PDB file of C-alpha atoms and ligand atoms in Angstrom:
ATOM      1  CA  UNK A   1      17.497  38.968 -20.107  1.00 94.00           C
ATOM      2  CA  UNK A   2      14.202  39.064 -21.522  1.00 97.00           C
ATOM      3  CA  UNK A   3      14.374  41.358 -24.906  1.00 96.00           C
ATOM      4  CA  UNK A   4      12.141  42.987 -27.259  1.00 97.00           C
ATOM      5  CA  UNK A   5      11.728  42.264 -31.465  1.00 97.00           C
ATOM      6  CA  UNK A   6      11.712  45.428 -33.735  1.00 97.00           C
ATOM      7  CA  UNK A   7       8.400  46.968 -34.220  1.00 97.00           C
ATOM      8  CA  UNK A   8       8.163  45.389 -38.056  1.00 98.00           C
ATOM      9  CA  UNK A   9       9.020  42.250 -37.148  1.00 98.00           C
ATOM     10  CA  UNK A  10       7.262  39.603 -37.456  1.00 97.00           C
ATOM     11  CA  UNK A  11       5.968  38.371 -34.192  1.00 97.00           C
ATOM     12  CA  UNK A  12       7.380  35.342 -32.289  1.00 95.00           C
ATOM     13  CA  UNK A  13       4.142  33.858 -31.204  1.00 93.00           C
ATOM     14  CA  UNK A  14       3.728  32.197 -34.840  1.00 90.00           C
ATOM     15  CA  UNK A  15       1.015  34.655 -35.609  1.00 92.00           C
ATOM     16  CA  UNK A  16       2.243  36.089 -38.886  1.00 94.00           C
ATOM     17  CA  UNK A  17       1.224  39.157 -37.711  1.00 97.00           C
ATOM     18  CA  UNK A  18       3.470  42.133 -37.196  1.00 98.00           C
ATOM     19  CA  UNK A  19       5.169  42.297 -33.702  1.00 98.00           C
ATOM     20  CA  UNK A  20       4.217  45.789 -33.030  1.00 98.00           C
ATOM     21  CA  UNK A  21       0.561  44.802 -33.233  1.00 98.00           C
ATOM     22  CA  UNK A  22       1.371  41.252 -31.827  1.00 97.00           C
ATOM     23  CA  UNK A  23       3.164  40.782 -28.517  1.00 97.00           C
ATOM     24  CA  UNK A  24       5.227  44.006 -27.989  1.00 98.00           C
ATOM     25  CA  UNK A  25       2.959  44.930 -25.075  1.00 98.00           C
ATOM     26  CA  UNK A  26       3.122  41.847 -23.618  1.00 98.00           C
ATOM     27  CA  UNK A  27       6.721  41.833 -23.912  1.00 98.00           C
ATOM     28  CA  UNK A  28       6.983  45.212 -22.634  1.00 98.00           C
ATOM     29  CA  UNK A  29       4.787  44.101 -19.130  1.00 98.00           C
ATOM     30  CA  UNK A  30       7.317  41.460 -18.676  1.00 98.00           C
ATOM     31  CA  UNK A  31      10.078  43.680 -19.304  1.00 98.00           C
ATOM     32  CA  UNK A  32       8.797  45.582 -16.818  1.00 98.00           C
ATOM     33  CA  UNK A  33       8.612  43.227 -13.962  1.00 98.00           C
ATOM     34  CA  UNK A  34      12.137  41.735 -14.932  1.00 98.00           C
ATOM     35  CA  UNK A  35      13.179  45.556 -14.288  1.00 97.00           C
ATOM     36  CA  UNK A  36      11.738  45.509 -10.819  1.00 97.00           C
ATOM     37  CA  UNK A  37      13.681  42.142 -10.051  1.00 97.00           C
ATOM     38  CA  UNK A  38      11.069  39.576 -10.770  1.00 98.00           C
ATOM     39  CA  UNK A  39      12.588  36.144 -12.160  1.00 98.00           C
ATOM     40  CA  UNK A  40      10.558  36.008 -15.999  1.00 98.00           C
ATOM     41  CA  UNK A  41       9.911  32.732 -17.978  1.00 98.00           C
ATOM     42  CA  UNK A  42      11.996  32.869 -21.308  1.00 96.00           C
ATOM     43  CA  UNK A  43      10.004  33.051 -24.527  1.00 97.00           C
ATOM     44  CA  UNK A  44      10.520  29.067 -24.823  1.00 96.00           C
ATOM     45  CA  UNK A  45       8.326  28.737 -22.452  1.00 98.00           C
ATOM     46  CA  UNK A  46       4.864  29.914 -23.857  1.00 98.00           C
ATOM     47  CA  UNK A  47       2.851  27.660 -25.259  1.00 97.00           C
ATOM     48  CA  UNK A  48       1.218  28.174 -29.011  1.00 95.00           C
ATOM     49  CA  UNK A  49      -2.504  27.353 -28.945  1.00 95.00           C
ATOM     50  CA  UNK A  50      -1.514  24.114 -31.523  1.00 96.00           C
ATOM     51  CA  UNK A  51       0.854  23.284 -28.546  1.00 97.00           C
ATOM     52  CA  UNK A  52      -1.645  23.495 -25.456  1.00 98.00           C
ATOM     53  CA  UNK A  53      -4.393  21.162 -28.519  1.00 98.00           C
ATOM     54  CA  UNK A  54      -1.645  18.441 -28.768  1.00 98.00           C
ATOM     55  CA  UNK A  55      -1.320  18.547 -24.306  1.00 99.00           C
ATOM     56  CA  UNK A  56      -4.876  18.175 -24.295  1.00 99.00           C
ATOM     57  CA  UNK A  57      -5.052  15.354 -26.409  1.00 99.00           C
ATOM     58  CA  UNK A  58      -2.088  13.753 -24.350  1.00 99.00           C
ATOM     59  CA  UNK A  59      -3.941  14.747 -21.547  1.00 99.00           C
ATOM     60  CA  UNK A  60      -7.094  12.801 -22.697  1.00 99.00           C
ATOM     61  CA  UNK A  61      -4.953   9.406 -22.492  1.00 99.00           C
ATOM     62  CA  UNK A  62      -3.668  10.116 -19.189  1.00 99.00           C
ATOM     63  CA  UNK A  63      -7.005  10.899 -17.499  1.00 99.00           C
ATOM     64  CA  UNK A  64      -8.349   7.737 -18.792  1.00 99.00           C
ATOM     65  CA  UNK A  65      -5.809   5.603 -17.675  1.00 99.00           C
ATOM     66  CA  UNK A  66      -6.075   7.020 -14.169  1.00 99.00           C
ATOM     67  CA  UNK A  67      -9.991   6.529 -14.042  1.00 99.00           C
ATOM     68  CA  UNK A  68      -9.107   2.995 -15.562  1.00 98.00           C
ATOM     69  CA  UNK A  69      -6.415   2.392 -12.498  1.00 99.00           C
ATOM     70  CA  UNK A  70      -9.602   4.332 -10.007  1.00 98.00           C
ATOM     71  CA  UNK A  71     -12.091   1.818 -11.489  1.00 98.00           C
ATOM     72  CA  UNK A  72      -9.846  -1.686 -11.239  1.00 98.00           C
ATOM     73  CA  UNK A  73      -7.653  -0.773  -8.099  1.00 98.00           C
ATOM     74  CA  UNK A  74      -8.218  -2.742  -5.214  1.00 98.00           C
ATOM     75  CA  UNK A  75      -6.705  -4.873  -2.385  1.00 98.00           C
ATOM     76  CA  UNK A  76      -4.723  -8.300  -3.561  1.00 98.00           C
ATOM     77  CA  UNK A  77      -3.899  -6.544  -6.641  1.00 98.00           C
ATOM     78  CA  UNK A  78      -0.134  -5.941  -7.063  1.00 98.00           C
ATOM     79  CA  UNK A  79       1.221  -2.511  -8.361  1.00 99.00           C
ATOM     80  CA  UNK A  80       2.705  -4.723 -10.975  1.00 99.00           C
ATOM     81  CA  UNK A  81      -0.761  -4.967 -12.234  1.00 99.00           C
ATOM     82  CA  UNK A  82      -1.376  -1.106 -11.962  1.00 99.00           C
ATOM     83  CA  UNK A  83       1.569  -0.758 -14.334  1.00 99.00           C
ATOM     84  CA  UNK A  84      -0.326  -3.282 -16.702  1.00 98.00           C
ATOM     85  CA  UNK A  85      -3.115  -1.064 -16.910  1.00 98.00           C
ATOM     86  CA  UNK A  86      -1.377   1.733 -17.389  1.00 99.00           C
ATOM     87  CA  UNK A  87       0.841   0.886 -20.287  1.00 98.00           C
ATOM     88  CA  UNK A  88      -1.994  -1.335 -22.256  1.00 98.00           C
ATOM     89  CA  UNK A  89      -4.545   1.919 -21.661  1.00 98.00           C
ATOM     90  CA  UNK A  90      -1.644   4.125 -23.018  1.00 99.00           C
ATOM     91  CA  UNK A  91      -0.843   2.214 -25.904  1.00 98.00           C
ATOM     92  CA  UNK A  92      -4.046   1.223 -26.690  1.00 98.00           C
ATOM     93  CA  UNK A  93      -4.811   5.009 -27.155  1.00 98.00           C
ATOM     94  CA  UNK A  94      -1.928   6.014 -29.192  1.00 98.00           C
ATOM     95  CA  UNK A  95       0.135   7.021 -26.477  1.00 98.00           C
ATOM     96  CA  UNK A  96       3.672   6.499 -24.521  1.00 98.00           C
ATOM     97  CA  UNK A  97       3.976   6.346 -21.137  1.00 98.00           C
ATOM     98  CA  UNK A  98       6.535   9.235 -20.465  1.00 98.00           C
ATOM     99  CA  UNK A  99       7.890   7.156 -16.984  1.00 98.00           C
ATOM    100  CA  UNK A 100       9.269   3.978 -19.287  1.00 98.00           C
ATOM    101  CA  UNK A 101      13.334   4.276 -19.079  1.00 98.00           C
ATOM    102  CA  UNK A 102      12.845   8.180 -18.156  1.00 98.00           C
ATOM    103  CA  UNK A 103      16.378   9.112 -16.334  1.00 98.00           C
ATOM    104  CA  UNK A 104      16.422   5.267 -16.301  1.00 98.00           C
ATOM    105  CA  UNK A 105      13.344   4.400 -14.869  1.00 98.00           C
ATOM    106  CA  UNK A 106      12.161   0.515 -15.280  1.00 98.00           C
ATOM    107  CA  UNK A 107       8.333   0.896 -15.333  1.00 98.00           C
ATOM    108  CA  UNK A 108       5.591   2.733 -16.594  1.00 98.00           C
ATOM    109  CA  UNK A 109       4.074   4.615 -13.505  1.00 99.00           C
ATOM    110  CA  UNK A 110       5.169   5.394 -10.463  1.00 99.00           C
ATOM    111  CA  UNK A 111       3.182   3.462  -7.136  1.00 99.00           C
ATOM    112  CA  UNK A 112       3.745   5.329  -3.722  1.00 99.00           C
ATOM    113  CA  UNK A 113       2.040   3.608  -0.633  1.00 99.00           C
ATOM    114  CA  UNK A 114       2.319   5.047   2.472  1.00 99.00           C
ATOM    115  CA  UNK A 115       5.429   6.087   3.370  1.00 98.00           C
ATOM    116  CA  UNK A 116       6.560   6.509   0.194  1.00 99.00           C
ATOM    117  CA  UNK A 117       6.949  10.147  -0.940  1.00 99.00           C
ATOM    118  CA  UNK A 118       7.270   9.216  -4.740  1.00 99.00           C
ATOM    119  CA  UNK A 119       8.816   7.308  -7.736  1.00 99.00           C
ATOM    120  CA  UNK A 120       7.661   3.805  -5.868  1.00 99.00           C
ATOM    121  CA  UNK A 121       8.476   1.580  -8.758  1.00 99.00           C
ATOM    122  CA  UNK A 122       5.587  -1.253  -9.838  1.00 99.00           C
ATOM    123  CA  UNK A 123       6.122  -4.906  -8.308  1.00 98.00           C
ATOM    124  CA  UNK A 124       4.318  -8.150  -8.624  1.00 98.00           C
ATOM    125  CA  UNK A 125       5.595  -8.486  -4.843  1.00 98.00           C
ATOM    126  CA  UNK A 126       4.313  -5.616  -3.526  1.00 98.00           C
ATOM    127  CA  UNK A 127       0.501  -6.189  -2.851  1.00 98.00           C
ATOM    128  CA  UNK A 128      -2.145  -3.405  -1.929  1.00 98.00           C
ATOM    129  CA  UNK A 129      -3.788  -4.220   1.442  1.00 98.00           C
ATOM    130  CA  UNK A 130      -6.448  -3.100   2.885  1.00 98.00           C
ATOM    131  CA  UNK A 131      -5.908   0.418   5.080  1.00 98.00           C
ATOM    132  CA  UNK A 132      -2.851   1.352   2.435  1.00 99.00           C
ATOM    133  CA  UNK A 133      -3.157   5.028   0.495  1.00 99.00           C
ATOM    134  CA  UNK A 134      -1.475   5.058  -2.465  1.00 99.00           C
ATOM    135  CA  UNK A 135      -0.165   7.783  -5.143  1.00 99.00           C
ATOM    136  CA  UNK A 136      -0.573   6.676  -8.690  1.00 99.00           C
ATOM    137  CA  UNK A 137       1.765   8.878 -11.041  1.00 99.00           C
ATOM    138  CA  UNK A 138       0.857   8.978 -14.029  1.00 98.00           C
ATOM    139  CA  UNK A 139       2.579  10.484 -17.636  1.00 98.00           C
ATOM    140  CA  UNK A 140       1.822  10.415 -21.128  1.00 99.00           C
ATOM    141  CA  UNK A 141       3.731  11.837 -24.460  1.00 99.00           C
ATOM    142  CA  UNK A 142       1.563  11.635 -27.193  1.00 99.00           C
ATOM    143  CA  UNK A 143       2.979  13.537 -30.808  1.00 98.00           C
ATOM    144  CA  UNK A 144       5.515  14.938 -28.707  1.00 98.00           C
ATOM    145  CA  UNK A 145       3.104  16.389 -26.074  1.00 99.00           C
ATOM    146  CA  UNK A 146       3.465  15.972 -22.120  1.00 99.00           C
ATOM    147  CA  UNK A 147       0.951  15.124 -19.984  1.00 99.00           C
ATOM    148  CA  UNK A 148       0.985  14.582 -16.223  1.00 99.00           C
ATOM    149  CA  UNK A 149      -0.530  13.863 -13.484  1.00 99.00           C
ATOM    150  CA  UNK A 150      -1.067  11.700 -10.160  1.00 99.00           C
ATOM    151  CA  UNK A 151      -4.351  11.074  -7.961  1.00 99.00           C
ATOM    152  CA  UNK A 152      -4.832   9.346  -4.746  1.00 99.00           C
ATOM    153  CA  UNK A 153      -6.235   6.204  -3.862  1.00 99.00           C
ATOM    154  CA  UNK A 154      -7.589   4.745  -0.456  1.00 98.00           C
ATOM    155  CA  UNK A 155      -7.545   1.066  -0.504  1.00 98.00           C
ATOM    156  CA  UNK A 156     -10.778  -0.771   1.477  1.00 98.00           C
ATOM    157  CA  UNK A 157     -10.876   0.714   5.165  1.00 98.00           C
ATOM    158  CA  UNK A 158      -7.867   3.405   5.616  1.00 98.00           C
ATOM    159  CA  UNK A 159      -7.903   5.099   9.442  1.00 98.00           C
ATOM    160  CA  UNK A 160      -9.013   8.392   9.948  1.00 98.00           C
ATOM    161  CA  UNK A 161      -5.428  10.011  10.188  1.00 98.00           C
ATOM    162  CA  UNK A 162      -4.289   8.547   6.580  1.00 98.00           C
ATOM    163  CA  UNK A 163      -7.536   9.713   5.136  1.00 98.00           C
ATOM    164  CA  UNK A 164      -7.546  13.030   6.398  1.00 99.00           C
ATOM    165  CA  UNK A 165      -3.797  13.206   5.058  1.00 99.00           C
ATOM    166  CA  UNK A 166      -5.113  12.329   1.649  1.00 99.00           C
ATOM    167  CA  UNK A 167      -8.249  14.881   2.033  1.00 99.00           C
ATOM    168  CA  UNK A 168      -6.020  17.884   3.103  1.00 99.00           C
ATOM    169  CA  UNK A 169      -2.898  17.321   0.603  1.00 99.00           C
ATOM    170  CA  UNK A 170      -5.799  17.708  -1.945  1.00 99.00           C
ATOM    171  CA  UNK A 171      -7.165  20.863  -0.171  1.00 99.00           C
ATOM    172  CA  UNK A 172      -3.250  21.778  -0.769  1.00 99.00           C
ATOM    173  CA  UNK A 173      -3.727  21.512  -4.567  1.00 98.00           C
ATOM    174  CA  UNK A 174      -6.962  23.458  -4.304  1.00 98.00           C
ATOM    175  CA  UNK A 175      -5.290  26.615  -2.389  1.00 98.00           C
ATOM    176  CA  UNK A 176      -2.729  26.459  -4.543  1.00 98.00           C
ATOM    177  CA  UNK A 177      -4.862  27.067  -7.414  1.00 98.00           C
ATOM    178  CA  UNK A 178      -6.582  29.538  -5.893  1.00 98.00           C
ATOM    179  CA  UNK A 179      -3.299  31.650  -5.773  1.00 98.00           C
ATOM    180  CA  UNK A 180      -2.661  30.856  -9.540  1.00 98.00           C
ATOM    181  CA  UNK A 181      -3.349  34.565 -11.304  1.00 98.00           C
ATOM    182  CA  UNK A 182      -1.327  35.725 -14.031  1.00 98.00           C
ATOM    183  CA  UNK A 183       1.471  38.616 -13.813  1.00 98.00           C
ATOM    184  CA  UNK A 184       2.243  37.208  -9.855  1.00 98.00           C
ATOM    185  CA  UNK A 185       4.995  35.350  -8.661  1.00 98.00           C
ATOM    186  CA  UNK A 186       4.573  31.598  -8.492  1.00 98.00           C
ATOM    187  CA  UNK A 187       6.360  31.812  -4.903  1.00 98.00           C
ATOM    188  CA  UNK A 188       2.759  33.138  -3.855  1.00 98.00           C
ATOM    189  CA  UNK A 189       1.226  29.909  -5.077  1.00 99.00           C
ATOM    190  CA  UNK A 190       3.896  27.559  -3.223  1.00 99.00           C
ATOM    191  CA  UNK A 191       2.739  29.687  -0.013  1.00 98.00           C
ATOM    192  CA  UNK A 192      -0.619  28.863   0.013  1.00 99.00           C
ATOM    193  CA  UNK A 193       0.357  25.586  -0.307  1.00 99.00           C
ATOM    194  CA  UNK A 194       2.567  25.363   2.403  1.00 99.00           C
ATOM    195  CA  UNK A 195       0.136  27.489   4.998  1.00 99.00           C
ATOM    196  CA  UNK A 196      -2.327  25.174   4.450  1.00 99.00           C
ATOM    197  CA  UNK A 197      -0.433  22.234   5.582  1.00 99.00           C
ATOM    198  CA  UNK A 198       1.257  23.806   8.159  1.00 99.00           C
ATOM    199  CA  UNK A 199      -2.128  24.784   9.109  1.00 98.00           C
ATOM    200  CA  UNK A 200      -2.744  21.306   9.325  1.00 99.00           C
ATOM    201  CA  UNK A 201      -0.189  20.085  11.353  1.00 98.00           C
ATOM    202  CA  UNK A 202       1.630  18.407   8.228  1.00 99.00           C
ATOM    203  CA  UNK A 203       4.950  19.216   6.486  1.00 99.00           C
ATOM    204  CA  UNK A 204       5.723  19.621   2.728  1.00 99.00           C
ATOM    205  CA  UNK A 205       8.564  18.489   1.101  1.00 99.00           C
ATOM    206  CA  UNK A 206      10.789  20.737   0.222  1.00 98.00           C
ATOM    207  CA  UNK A 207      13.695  18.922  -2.283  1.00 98.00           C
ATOM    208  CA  UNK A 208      11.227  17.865  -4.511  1.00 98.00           C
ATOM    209  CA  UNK A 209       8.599  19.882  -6.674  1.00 98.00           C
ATOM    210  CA  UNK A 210       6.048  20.808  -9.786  1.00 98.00           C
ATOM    211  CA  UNK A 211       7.845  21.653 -12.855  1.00 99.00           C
ATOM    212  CA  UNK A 212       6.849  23.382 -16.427  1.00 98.00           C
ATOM    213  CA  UNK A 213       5.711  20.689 -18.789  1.00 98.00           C
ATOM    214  CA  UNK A 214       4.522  20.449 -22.001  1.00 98.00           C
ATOM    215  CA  UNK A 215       7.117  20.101 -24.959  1.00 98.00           C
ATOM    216  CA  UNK A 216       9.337  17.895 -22.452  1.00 98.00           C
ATOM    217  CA  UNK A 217       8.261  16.447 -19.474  1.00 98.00           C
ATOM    218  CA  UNK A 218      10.200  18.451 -17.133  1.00 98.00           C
ATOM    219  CA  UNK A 219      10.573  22.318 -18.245  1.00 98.00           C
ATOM    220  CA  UNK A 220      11.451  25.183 -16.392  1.00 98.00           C
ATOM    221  CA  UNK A 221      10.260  26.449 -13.866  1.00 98.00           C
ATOM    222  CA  UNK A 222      10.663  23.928 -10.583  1.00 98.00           C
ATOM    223  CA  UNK A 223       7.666  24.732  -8.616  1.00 99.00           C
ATOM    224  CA  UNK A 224       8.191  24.741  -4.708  1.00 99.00           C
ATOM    225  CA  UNK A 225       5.592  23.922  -2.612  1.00 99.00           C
ATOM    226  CA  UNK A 226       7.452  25.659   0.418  1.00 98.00           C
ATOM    227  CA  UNK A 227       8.133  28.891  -1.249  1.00 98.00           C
ATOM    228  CA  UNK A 228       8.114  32.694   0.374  1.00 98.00           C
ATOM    229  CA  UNK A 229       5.585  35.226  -1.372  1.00 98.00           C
ATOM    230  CA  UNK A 230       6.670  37.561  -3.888  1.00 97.00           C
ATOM    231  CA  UNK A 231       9.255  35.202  -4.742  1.00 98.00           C
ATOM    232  CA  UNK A 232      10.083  32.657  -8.019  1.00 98.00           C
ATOM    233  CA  UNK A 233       9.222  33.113 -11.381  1.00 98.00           C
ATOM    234  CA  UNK A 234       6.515  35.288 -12.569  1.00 98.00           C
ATOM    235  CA  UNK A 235       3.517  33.091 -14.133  1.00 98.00           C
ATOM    236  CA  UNK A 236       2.768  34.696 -17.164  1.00 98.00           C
ATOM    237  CA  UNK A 237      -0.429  33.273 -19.292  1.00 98.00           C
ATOM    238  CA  UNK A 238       1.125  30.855 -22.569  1.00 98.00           C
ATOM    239  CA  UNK A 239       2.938  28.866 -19.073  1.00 98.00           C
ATOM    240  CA  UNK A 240       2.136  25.242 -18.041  1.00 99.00           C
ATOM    241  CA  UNK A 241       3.510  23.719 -15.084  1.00 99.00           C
ATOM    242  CA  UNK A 242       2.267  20.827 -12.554  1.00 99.00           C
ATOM    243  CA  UNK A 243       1.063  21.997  -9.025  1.00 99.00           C
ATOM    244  CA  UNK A 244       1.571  18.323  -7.350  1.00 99.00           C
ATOM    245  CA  UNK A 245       2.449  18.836  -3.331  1.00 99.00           C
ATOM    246  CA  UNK A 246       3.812  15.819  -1.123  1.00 99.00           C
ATOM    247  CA  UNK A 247       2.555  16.164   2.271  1.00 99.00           C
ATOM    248  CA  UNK A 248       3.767  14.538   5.090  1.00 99.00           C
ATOM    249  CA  UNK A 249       2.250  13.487   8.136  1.00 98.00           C
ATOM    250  CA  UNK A 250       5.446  13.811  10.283  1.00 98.00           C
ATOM    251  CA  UNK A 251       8.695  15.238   8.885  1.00 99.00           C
ATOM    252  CA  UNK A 252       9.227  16.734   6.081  1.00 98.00           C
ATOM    253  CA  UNK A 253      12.746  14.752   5.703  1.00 98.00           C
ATOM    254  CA  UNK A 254      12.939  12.190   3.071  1.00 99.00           C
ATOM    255  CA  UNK A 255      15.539   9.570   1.858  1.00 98.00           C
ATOM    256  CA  UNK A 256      15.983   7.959  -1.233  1.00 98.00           C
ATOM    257  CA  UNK A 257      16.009   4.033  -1.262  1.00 98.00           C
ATOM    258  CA  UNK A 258      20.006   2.916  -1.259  1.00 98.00           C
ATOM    259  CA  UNK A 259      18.805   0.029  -3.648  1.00 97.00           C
ATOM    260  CA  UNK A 260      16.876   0.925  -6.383  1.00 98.00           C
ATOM    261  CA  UNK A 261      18.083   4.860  -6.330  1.00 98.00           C
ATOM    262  CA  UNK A 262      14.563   5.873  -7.020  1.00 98.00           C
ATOM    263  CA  UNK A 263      11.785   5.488  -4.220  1.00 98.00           C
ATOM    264  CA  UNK A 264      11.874   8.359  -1.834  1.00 99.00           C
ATOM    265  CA  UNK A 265      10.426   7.843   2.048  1.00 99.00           C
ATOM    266  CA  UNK A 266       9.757   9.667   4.480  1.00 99.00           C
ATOM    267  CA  UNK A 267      12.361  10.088   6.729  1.00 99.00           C
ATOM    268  CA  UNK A 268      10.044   9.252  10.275  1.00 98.00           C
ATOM    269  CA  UNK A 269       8.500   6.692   7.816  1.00 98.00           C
ATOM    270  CA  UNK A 270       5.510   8.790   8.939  1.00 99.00           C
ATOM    271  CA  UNK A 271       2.854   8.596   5.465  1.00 99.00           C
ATOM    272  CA  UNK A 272       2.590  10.795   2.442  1.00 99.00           C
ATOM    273  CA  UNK A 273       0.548  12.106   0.443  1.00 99.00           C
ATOM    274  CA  UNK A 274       0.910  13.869  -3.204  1.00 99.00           C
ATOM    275  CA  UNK A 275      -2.109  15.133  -5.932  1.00 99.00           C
ATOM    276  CA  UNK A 276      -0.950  16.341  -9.116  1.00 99.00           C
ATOM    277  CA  UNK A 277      -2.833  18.454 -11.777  1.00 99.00           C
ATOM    278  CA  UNK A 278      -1.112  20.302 -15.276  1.00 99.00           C
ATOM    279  CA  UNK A 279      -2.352  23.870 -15.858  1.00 99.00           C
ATOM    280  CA  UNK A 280      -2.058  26.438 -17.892  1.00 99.00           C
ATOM    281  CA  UNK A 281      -1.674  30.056 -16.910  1.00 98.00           C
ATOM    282  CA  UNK A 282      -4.298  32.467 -19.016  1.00 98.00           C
ATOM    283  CA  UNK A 283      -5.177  35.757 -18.936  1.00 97.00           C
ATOM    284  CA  UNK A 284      -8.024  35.597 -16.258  1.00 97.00           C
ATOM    285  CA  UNK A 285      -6.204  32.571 -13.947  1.00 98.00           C
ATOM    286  CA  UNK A 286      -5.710  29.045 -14.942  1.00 98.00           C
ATOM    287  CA  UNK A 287      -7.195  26.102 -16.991  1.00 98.00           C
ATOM    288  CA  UNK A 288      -6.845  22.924 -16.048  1.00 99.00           C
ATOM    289  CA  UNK A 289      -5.247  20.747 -18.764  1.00 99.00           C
ATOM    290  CA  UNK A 290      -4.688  17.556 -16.962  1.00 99.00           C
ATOM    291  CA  UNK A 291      -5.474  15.410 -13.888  1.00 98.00           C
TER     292      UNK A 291
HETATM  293  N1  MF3 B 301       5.561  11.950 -12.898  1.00 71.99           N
HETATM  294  C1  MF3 B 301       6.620  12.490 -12.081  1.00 71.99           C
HETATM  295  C2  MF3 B 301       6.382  13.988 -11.959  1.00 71.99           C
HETATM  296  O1  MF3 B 301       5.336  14.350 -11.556  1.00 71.99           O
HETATM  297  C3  MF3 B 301       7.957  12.166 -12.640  1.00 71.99           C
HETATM  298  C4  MF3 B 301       8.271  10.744 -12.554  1.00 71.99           C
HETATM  299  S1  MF3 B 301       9.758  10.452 -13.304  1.00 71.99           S
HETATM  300  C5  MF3 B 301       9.959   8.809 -13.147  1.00 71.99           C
HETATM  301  O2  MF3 B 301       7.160  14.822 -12.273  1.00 71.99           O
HETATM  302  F1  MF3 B 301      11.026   8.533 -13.801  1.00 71.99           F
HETATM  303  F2  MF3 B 301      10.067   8.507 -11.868  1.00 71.99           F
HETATM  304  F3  MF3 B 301       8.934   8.169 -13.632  1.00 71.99           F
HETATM  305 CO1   CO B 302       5.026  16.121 -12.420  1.00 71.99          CO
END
C-alpha cells in the first residue's frame, strides 16, 4: 500500500521542503489509481535528480563502449575480443562492467548471434562470420549508478530475412516508446510492442523482459514485452526501466544452454533479435538516458 506523509512533514523527495507543498499531490494521484486497482511503483523507486546525473554519467561510458564495439566489430574477430573492448573502454573511463560475476556470470558483456536470444557469453572460439547478426549487451555501474543497454550489429552481407528481423525488433523499441506517457499502465507499452511484431509475422519472448534500473541493475518493475493493455504497473515520472524486446523469427520458445546455464536459444533455432534503451519516465513522456 502506497501511503501518504503528514502535511508538515518534511517531504520524501530530499527537497527539504514541506510535504504539503512538496509531493502530497503527487502522492494523492497515485493513491488514487492504486484505489481503482492499478499496480503503483513504491516510493523506492523514484529517482532524485542527483540519482538520474550519476545514470547519465554511467550512461556516458556505456554508449561509448558500444560505438567503440560498432566502430571495431567485424568478421574474423572473436566475441572474446568484443569483451576486450568492452572491459578496457569501461575501465579506462572509470567504470565497471555491471555483467562481470553478476548472478555468476564469467565475462563482461553478453554476445548473442543468431539464434541466440541472450546472455551468449564471450569466446575466443566463437568467430563472427560474415551474414551473422549479433546482440551486444552492454552494462555499466559507475559510483553506484546502472546503466544499460544493447544494440544490434549486422556482420558483412546478412540476407534480407535476418536484416529485416533486426530493422523491425528496432521498430519494436520505437512503438514501445511511443506508448511510454506518464500516469498509464506499462502493460500498454508491452502491447505495442507485441502488435508490432505480431504484425510482422515474428514472436516475442515472453519469460524474459525490461526491468527498473538505476540504483541496482535489476529493480522493479519486470517489463513484458507481451503484456495486455491497462495492465502492470503504472509508470509514474521519477521511474527508469529498460524497454529491450527479443524478437523471434519463428517461435517464441526458448531454452537455456544445459552447459553453461546461461545462453538462451530459440527453441526452432529460428534467429533473434533484441535492442535495448534505459529511460526515464517524466512528466510530458520519456527521456532517453541510455543506449
Ligand atoms: N544486460 C542484461 C539486461 O539487459 C543482463 C545481463 S546479466 C548477465 O538486463 F549476467 F547475463 F550479464
Ligand atoms: Co536490461
Amino acid at each position: 500500500m502506497y501511503t501518504r506523509l503528514e502535511r508538515n512533514d518534511e517531504c520524501w523527495c530530499g527537497s527539504g521542503k514541506k510535504y504539503k507543498s512538496c509531493h502530497a499531490a503527487f502522492d494523492d494521484k497515485i493513491i488514487k489509481f492504486e484505489s481503482q486497482g492499478i499496480k503503483v511503483p513504491d516510493r523506492s523507486l523514484f529517482k532524485t535528480a542527483e540519482d538520474i546525473e550519476g545514470i547519465k554519467k554511467s550512461a556516458v561510458i556505456n554508449m561509448a563502449v558500444l560505438d567503440e564495439v560498432g566502430d571495431k566489430i567485424r568478421a574474423g574477430m572473436s566475441t572474446q575480443d568484443i569483451d576486450d573492448i568492452v572491459n578496457d573502454v569501461t575501465t579506462k573511463m572509470g567504470g565497471i562492467p555491471a555483467d562481470l560475476n553478476y548472478e555468476g556470470f564469467p565475462k563482461s558483456v553478453c554476445t548473442s548471434i543468431n539464434e541466440e536470444v541472450c546472455h551468449g557469453i564471450p569466446s575466443k572460439d566463437i568467430i563472427l562470420k560474415d551474414g551473422d547478426i549479433i546482440n551486444v549487451d552492454c552494462s555499466t555501474i559507475l559510483n553506484g549508478y546502472f546503466s544499460d543497454s544493447s544494440r544490434m550489429f549486422c556482420i558483412g552481407d546478412v540476407s534480407p530475412e535476418k536484416k529485416r528481423l533486426v530493422d523491425v525488433t528496432k521498430e519494436c523499441l520505437e512503438e514501445g516508446l511511443k506508448a511510454v506517457k506518464p500516469w498509464t499502465p506499462i502493460g500498454d507499452m508491452g502491447h505495442a510492442v507485441h502488435q508490432h511484431a505480431l504484425k510482422n509475422g515474428y514472436t516475442v519472448v515472453r519469460e524474459i523482459g525490461g526491468h527498473g534500473c538505476g540504483n541496482a541493475f535489476h529493480e522493479e518493475p519486470f517489463v513484458s514485452f507481451v503484456s495486455k493493455p491497462g495492465t502492470g504497473m503504472l509508470m509514474v515520472p521519477g521511474m527508469v526501466f529498460t524497454i529491450e524486446p527479443m524478437v523471434n523469427m519463428g517461435t517464441n520458445e526458448i531454452f537455456i544452454d544445459e552447459d553453461n546455464d546461461w545462453t538462451v536459444y530459440t527453441a526452432d533455432l529460428k534467429p533473434s533479435a533484441q535492442w535495448e534503451v534505459e529511460l526515464l519516465v517524466t512528466e510530458t513522456g520519456y527521456e532517453l538516458l541510455c543506449w
